[in-house]
mmCIF file of C-alpha atoms in Angstrom:
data_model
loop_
_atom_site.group_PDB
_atom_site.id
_atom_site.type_symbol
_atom_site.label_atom_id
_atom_site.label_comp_id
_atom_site.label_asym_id
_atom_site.label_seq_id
_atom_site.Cartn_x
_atom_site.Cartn_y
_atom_site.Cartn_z
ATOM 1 C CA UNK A 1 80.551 117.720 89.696
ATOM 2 C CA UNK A 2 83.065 114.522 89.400
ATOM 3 C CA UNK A 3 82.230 112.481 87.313
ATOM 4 C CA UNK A 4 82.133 108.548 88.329
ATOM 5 C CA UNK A 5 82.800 105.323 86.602
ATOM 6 C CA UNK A 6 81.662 102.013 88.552
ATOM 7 C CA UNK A 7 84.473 99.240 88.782
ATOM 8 C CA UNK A 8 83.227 96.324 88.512
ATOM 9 C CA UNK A 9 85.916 93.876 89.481
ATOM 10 C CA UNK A 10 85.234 95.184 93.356
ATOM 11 C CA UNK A 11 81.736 96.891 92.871
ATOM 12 C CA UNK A 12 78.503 94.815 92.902
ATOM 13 C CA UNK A 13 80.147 91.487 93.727
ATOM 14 C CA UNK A 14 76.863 89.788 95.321
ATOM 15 C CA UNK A 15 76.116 88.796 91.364
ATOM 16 C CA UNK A 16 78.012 87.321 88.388
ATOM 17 C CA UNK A 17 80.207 89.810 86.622
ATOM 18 C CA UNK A 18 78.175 90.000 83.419
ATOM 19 C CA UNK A 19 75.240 90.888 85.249
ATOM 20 C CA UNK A 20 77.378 93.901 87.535
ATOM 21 C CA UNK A 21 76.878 96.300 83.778
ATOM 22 C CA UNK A 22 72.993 96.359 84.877
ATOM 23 C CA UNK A 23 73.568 96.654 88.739
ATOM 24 C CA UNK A 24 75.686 99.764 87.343
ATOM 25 C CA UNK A 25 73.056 100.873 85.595
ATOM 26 C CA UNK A 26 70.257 100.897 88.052
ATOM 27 C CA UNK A 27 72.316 102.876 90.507
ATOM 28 C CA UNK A 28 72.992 105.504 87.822
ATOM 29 C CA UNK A 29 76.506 104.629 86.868
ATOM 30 C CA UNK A 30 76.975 105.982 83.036
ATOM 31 C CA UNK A 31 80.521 104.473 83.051
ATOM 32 C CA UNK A 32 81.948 101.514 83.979
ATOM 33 C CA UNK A 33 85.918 99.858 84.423
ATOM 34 C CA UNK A 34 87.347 96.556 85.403
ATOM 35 C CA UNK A 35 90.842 95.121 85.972
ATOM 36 C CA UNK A 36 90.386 92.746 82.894
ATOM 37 C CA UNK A 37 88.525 91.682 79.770
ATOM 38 C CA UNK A 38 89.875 88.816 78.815
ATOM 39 C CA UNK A 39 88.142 86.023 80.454
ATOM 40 C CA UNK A 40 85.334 87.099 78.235
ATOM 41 C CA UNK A 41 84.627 87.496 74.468
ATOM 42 C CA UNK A 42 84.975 90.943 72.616
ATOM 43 C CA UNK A 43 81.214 91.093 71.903
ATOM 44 C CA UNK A 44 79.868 89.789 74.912
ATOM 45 C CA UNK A 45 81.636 92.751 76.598
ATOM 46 C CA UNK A 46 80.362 95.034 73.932
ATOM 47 C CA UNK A 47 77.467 94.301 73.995
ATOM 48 C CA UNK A 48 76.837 94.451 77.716
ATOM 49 C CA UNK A 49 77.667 97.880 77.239
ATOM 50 C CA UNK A 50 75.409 98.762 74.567
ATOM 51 C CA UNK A 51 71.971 97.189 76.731
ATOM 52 C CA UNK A 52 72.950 98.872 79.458
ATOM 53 C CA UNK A 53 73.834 102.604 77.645
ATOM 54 C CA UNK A 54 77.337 102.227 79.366
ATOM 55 C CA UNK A 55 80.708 103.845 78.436
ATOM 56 C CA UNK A 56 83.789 101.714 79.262
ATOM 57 C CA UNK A 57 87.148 104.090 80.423
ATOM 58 C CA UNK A 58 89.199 101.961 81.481
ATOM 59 C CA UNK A 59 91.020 98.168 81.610
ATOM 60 C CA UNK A 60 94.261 97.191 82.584
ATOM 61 C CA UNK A 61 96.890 95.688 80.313
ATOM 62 C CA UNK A 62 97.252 91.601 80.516
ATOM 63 C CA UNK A 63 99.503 91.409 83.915
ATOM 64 C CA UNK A 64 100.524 87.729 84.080
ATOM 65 C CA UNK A 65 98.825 85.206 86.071
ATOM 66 C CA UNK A 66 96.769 87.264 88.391
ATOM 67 C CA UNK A 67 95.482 84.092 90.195
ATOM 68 C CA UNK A 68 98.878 82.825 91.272
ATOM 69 C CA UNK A 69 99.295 86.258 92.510
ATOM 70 C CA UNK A 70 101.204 87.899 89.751
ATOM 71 C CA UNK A 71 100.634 91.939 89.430
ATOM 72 C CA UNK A 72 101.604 92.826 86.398
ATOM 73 C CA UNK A 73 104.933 91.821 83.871
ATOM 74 C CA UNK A 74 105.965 94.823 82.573
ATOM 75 C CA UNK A 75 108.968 95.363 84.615
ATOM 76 C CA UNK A 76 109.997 91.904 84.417
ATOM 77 C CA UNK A 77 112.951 90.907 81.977
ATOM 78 C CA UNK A 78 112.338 87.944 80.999
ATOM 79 C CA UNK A 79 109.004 88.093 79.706
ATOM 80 C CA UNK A 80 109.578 91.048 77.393
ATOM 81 C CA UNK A 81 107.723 89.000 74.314
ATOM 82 C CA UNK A 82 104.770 87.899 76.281
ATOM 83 C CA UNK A 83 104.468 91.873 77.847
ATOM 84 C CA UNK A 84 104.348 93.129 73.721
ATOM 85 C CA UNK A 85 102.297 90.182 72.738
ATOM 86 C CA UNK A 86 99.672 91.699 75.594
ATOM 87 C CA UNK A 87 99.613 95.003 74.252
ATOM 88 C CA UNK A 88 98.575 94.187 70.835
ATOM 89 C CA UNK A 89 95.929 91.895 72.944
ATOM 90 C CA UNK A 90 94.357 94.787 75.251
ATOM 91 C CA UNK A 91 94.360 97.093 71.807
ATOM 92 C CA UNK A 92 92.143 94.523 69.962
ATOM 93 C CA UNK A 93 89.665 94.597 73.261
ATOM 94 C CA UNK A 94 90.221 98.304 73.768
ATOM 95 C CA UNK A 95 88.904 99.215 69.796
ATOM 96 C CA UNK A 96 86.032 96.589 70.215
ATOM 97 C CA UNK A 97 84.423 98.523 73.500
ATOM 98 C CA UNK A 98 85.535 101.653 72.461
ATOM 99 C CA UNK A 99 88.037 102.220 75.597
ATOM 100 C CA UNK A 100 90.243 105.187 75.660
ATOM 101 C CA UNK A 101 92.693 104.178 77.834
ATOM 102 C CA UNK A 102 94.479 101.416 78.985
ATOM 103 C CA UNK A 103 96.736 101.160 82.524
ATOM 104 C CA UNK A 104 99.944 99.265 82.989
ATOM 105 C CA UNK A 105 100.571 97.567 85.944
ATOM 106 C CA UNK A 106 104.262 97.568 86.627
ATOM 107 C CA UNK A 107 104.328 94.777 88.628
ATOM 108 C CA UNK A 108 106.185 93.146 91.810
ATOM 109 C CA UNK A 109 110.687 92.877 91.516
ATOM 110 C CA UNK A 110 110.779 89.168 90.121
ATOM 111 C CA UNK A 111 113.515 87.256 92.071
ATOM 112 C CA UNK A 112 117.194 87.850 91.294
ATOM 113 C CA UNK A 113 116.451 90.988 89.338
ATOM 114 C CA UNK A 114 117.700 94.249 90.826
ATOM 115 C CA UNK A 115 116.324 97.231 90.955
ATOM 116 C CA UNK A 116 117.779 98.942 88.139
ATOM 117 C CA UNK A 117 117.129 95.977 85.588
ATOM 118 C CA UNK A 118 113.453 96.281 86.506
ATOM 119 C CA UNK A 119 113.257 100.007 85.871
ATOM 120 C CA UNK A 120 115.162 99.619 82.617
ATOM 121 C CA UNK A 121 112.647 96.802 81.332
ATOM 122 C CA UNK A 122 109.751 99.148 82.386
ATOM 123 C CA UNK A 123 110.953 102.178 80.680
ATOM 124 C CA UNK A 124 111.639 100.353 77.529
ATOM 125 C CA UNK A 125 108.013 97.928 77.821
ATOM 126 C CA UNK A 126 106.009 101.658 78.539
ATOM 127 C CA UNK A 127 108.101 103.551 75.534
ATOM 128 C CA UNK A 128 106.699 100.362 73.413
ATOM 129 C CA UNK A 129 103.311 100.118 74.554
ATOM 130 C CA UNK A 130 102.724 103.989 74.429
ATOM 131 C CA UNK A 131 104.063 104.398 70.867
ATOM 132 C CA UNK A 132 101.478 101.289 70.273
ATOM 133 C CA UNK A 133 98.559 102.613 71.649
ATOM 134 C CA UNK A 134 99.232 106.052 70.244
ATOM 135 C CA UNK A 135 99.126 104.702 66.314
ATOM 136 C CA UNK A 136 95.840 103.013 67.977
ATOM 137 C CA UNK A 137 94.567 106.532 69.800
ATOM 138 C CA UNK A 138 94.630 104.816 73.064
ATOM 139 C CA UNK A 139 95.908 106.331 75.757
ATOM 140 C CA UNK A 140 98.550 104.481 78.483
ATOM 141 C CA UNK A 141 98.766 104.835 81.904
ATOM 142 C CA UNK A 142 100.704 103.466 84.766
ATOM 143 C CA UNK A 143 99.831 103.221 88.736
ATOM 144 C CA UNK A 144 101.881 103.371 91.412
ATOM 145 C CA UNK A 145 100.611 100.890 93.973
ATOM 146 C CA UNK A 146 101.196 101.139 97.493
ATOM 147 C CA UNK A 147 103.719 98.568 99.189
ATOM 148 C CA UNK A 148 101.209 97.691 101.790
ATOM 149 C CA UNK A 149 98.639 95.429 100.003
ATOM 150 C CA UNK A 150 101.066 94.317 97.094
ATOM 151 C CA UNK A 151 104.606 94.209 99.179
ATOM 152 C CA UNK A 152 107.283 94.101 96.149
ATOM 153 C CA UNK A 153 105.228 96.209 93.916
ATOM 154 C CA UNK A 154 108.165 98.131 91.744
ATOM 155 C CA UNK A 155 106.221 101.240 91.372
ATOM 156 C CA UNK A 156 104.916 102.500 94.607
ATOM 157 C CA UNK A 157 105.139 106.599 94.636
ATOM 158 C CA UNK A 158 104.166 109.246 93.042
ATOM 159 C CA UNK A 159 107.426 110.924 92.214
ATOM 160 C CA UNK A 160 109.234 107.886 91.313
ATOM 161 C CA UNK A 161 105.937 107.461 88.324
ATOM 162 C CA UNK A 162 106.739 110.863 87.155
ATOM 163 C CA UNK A 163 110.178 110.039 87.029
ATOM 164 C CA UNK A 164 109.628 107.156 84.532
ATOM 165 C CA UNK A 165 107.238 109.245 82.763
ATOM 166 C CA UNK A 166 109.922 111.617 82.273
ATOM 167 C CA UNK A 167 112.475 109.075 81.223
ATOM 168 C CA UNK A 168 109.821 107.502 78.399
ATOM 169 C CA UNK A 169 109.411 110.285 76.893
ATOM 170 C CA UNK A 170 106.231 109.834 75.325
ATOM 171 C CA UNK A 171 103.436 112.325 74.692
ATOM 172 C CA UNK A 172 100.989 109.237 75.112
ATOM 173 C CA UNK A 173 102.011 108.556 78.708
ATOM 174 C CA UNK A 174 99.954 109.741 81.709
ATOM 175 C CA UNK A 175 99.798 108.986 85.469
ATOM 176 C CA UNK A 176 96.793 107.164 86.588
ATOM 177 C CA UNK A 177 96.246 108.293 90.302
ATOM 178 C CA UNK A 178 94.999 106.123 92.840
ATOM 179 C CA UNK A 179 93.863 108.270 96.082
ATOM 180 C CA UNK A 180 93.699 105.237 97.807
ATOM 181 C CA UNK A 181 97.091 103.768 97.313
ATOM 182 C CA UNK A 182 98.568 107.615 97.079
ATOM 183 C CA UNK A 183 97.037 108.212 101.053
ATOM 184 C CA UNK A 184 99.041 105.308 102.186
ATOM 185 C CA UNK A 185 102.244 105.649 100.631
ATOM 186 C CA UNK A 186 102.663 109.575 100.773
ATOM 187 C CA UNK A 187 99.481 111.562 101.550
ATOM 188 C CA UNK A 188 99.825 115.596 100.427
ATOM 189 C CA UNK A 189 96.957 114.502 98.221
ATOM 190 C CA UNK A 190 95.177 117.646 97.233
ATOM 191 C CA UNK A 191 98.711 119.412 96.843
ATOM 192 C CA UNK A 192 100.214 116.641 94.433
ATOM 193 C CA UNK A 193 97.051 116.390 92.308
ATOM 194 C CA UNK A 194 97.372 120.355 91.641
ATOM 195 C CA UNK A 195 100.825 120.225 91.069
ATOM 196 C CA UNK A 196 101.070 117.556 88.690
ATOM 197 C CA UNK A 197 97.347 117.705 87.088
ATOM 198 C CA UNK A 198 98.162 117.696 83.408
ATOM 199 C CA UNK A 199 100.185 114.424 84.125
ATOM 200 C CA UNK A 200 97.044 112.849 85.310
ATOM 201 C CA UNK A 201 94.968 110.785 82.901
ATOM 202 C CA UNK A 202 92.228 108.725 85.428
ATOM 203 C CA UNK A 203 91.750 108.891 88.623
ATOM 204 C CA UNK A 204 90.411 106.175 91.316
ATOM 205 C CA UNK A 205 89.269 106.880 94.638
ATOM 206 C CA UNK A 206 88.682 104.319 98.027
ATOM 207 C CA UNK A 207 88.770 105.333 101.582
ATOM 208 C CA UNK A 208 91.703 104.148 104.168
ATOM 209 C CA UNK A 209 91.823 101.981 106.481
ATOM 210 C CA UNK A 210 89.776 99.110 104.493
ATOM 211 C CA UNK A 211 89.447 100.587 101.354
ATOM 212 C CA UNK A 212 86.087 100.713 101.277
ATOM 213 C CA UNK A 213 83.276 103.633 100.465
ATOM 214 C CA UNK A 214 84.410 107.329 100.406
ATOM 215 C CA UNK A 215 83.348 108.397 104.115
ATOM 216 C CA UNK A 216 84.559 105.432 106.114
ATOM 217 C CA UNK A 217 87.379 106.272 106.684
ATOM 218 C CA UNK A 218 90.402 109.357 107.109
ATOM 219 C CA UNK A 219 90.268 110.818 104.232
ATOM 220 C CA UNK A 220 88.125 113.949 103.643
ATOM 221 C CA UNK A 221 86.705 113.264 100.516
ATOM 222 C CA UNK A 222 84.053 116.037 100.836
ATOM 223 C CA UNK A 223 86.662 118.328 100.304
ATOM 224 C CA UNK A 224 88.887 116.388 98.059
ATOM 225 C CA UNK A 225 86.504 115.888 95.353
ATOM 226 C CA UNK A 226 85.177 119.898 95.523
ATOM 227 C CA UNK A 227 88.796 120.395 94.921
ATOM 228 C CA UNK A 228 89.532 118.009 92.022
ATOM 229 C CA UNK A 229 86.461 119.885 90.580
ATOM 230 C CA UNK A 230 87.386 123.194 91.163
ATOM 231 C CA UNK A 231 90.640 122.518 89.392
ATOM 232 C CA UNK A 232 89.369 121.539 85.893
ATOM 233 C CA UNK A 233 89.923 118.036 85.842
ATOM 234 C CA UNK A 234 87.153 116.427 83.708
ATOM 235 C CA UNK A 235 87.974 112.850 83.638
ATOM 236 C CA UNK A 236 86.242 109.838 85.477
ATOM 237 C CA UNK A 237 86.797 109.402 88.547
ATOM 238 C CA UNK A 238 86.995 105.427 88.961
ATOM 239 C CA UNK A 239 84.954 103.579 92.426
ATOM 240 C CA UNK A 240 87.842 100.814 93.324
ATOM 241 C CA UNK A 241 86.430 100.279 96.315
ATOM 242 C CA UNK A 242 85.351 97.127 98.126
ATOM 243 C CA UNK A 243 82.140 97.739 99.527
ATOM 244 C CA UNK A 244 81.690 97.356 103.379
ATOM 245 C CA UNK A 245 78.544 95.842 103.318
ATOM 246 C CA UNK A 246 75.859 95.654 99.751
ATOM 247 C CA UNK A 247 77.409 97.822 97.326
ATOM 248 C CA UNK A 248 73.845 99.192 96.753
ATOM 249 C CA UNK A 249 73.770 100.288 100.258
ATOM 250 C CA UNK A 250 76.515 101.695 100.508
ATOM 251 C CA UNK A 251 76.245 103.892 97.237
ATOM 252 C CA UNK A 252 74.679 107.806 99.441
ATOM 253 C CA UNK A 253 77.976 108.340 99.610
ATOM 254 C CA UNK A 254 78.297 110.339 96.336
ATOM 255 C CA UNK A 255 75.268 112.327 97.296
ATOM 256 C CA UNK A 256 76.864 113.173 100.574
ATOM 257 C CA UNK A 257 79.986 113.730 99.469
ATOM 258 C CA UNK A 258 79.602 116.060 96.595
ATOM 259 C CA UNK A 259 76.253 118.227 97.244
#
């Protein structure tokens, strides 16, 4: 059975985000995720964990100003030094909440750069954040995002990911896929995850249109998720979905979906 992992930068929103590790809790998450740490401290994070007998997989990289609508830096060329001073950042918060893996957000083609310059400065940012992370037994990802919600988004497919995987290099590089984002830029998801499984190192689920709760939408997640079973993979399987109505509510879906 899939195992899942509660995000709780879109999953129970109705209270403060320090109190979403016990609303994960008391629906019977034993993992949670969240875009970012760093508005908090280290051991406040930690130890939110701990009360609540949580495991943390997964936090993003820093990616810029996220409030002025920024999406990420790493393919950005002129803010090389503040991408590598962010690594060394999310390490420091990934070793204090024991987190196993960290995702890169490649982030939207900054004005006047082409296309090629932003690939280059991603390939070189992802060689130097994997090597980091693998002296620090962290794992990096990257996401392709679909051009829909984030228009400008460099990374937006799955082939062009594997294609930068490929031209990194690295051993400490994996594909975090994104059923969500994958339905809307490409579909053929059952097919790609088989294919390209052992690429794969998280994977996040929402339902299209609204992104919302597996079930609402297109996507036949009944099968899908017997499928991603039956093929081995044993990772989390990360809820980035925004709830249609109280996340609690909404929650029968995994019983419904996977029994």
């Amino acid at each position: 059975m899939p195992r899942f992992a509660a995000n709780l930068s879109m999953l129970f929103t109705e209270v403060p985000f320090m109190d979403r590790f016990a609303e994960a809790r008391s629906a019977g998450f034993e993992a949670v995720e969240y875009l970012f740490p760093y508005a908090h401290s280290p051991e406040e994070l930690a130890s939110a964990l701990r009360r609540n007998s949580l495991k943390q997989v997964l936090h993003n990289l820093p990616a810029g100003d996220w409030e002025a609508g920024e999406r990420g830096i790493a393919c950005h060329p002129h803010r090389v030094d503040e991408f590598r001073e962010g690594v060394g950042r999310a390490i420091a918060y990934a070793h204090a909440l024991d987190c196993p893996q960290l995702n890169c957000l490649a982030g939207k083609v900054p004005t006047g750069v082409s296309g090629e310059q932003a690939r280059a400065t991603l390939v070189a940012n992802l060689r130097f954040a994997a090597a980091e992370l693998g002296a620090a037994s962290i794992r990096l990802l990257v996401e392709p995002i679909n051009s829909y919600d984030i228009p400008g988004f460099f990374l937006t497919r799955t082939a062009q990911a594997l294609e930068i995987l490929d031209e990194v290099g690295s051993d400490n590089l994996f594909l975090q896929y994104d059923i969500y984002h994958a339905q809307r830029m490409e579909g053929e998801l059952g097919s790609t995850i088989q294919n390209h499984l052992p690429r794969i190192g998280h994977i996040q689920l929402a339902d299209n249109p609204g992104r919302h709760e597996p079930g609402t939408g297109e996507i036949n997640y009944a099968w899908l998720l017997r499928h991603i079973d039956a093929l081995g993979y044993r990772g989390w399987i990360g809820c980035e979905y925004k709830p249609a109505g109280n996340t609690h509510h909404g929650l029968g879906w995994m019983d419904r979906l996977t029994h």
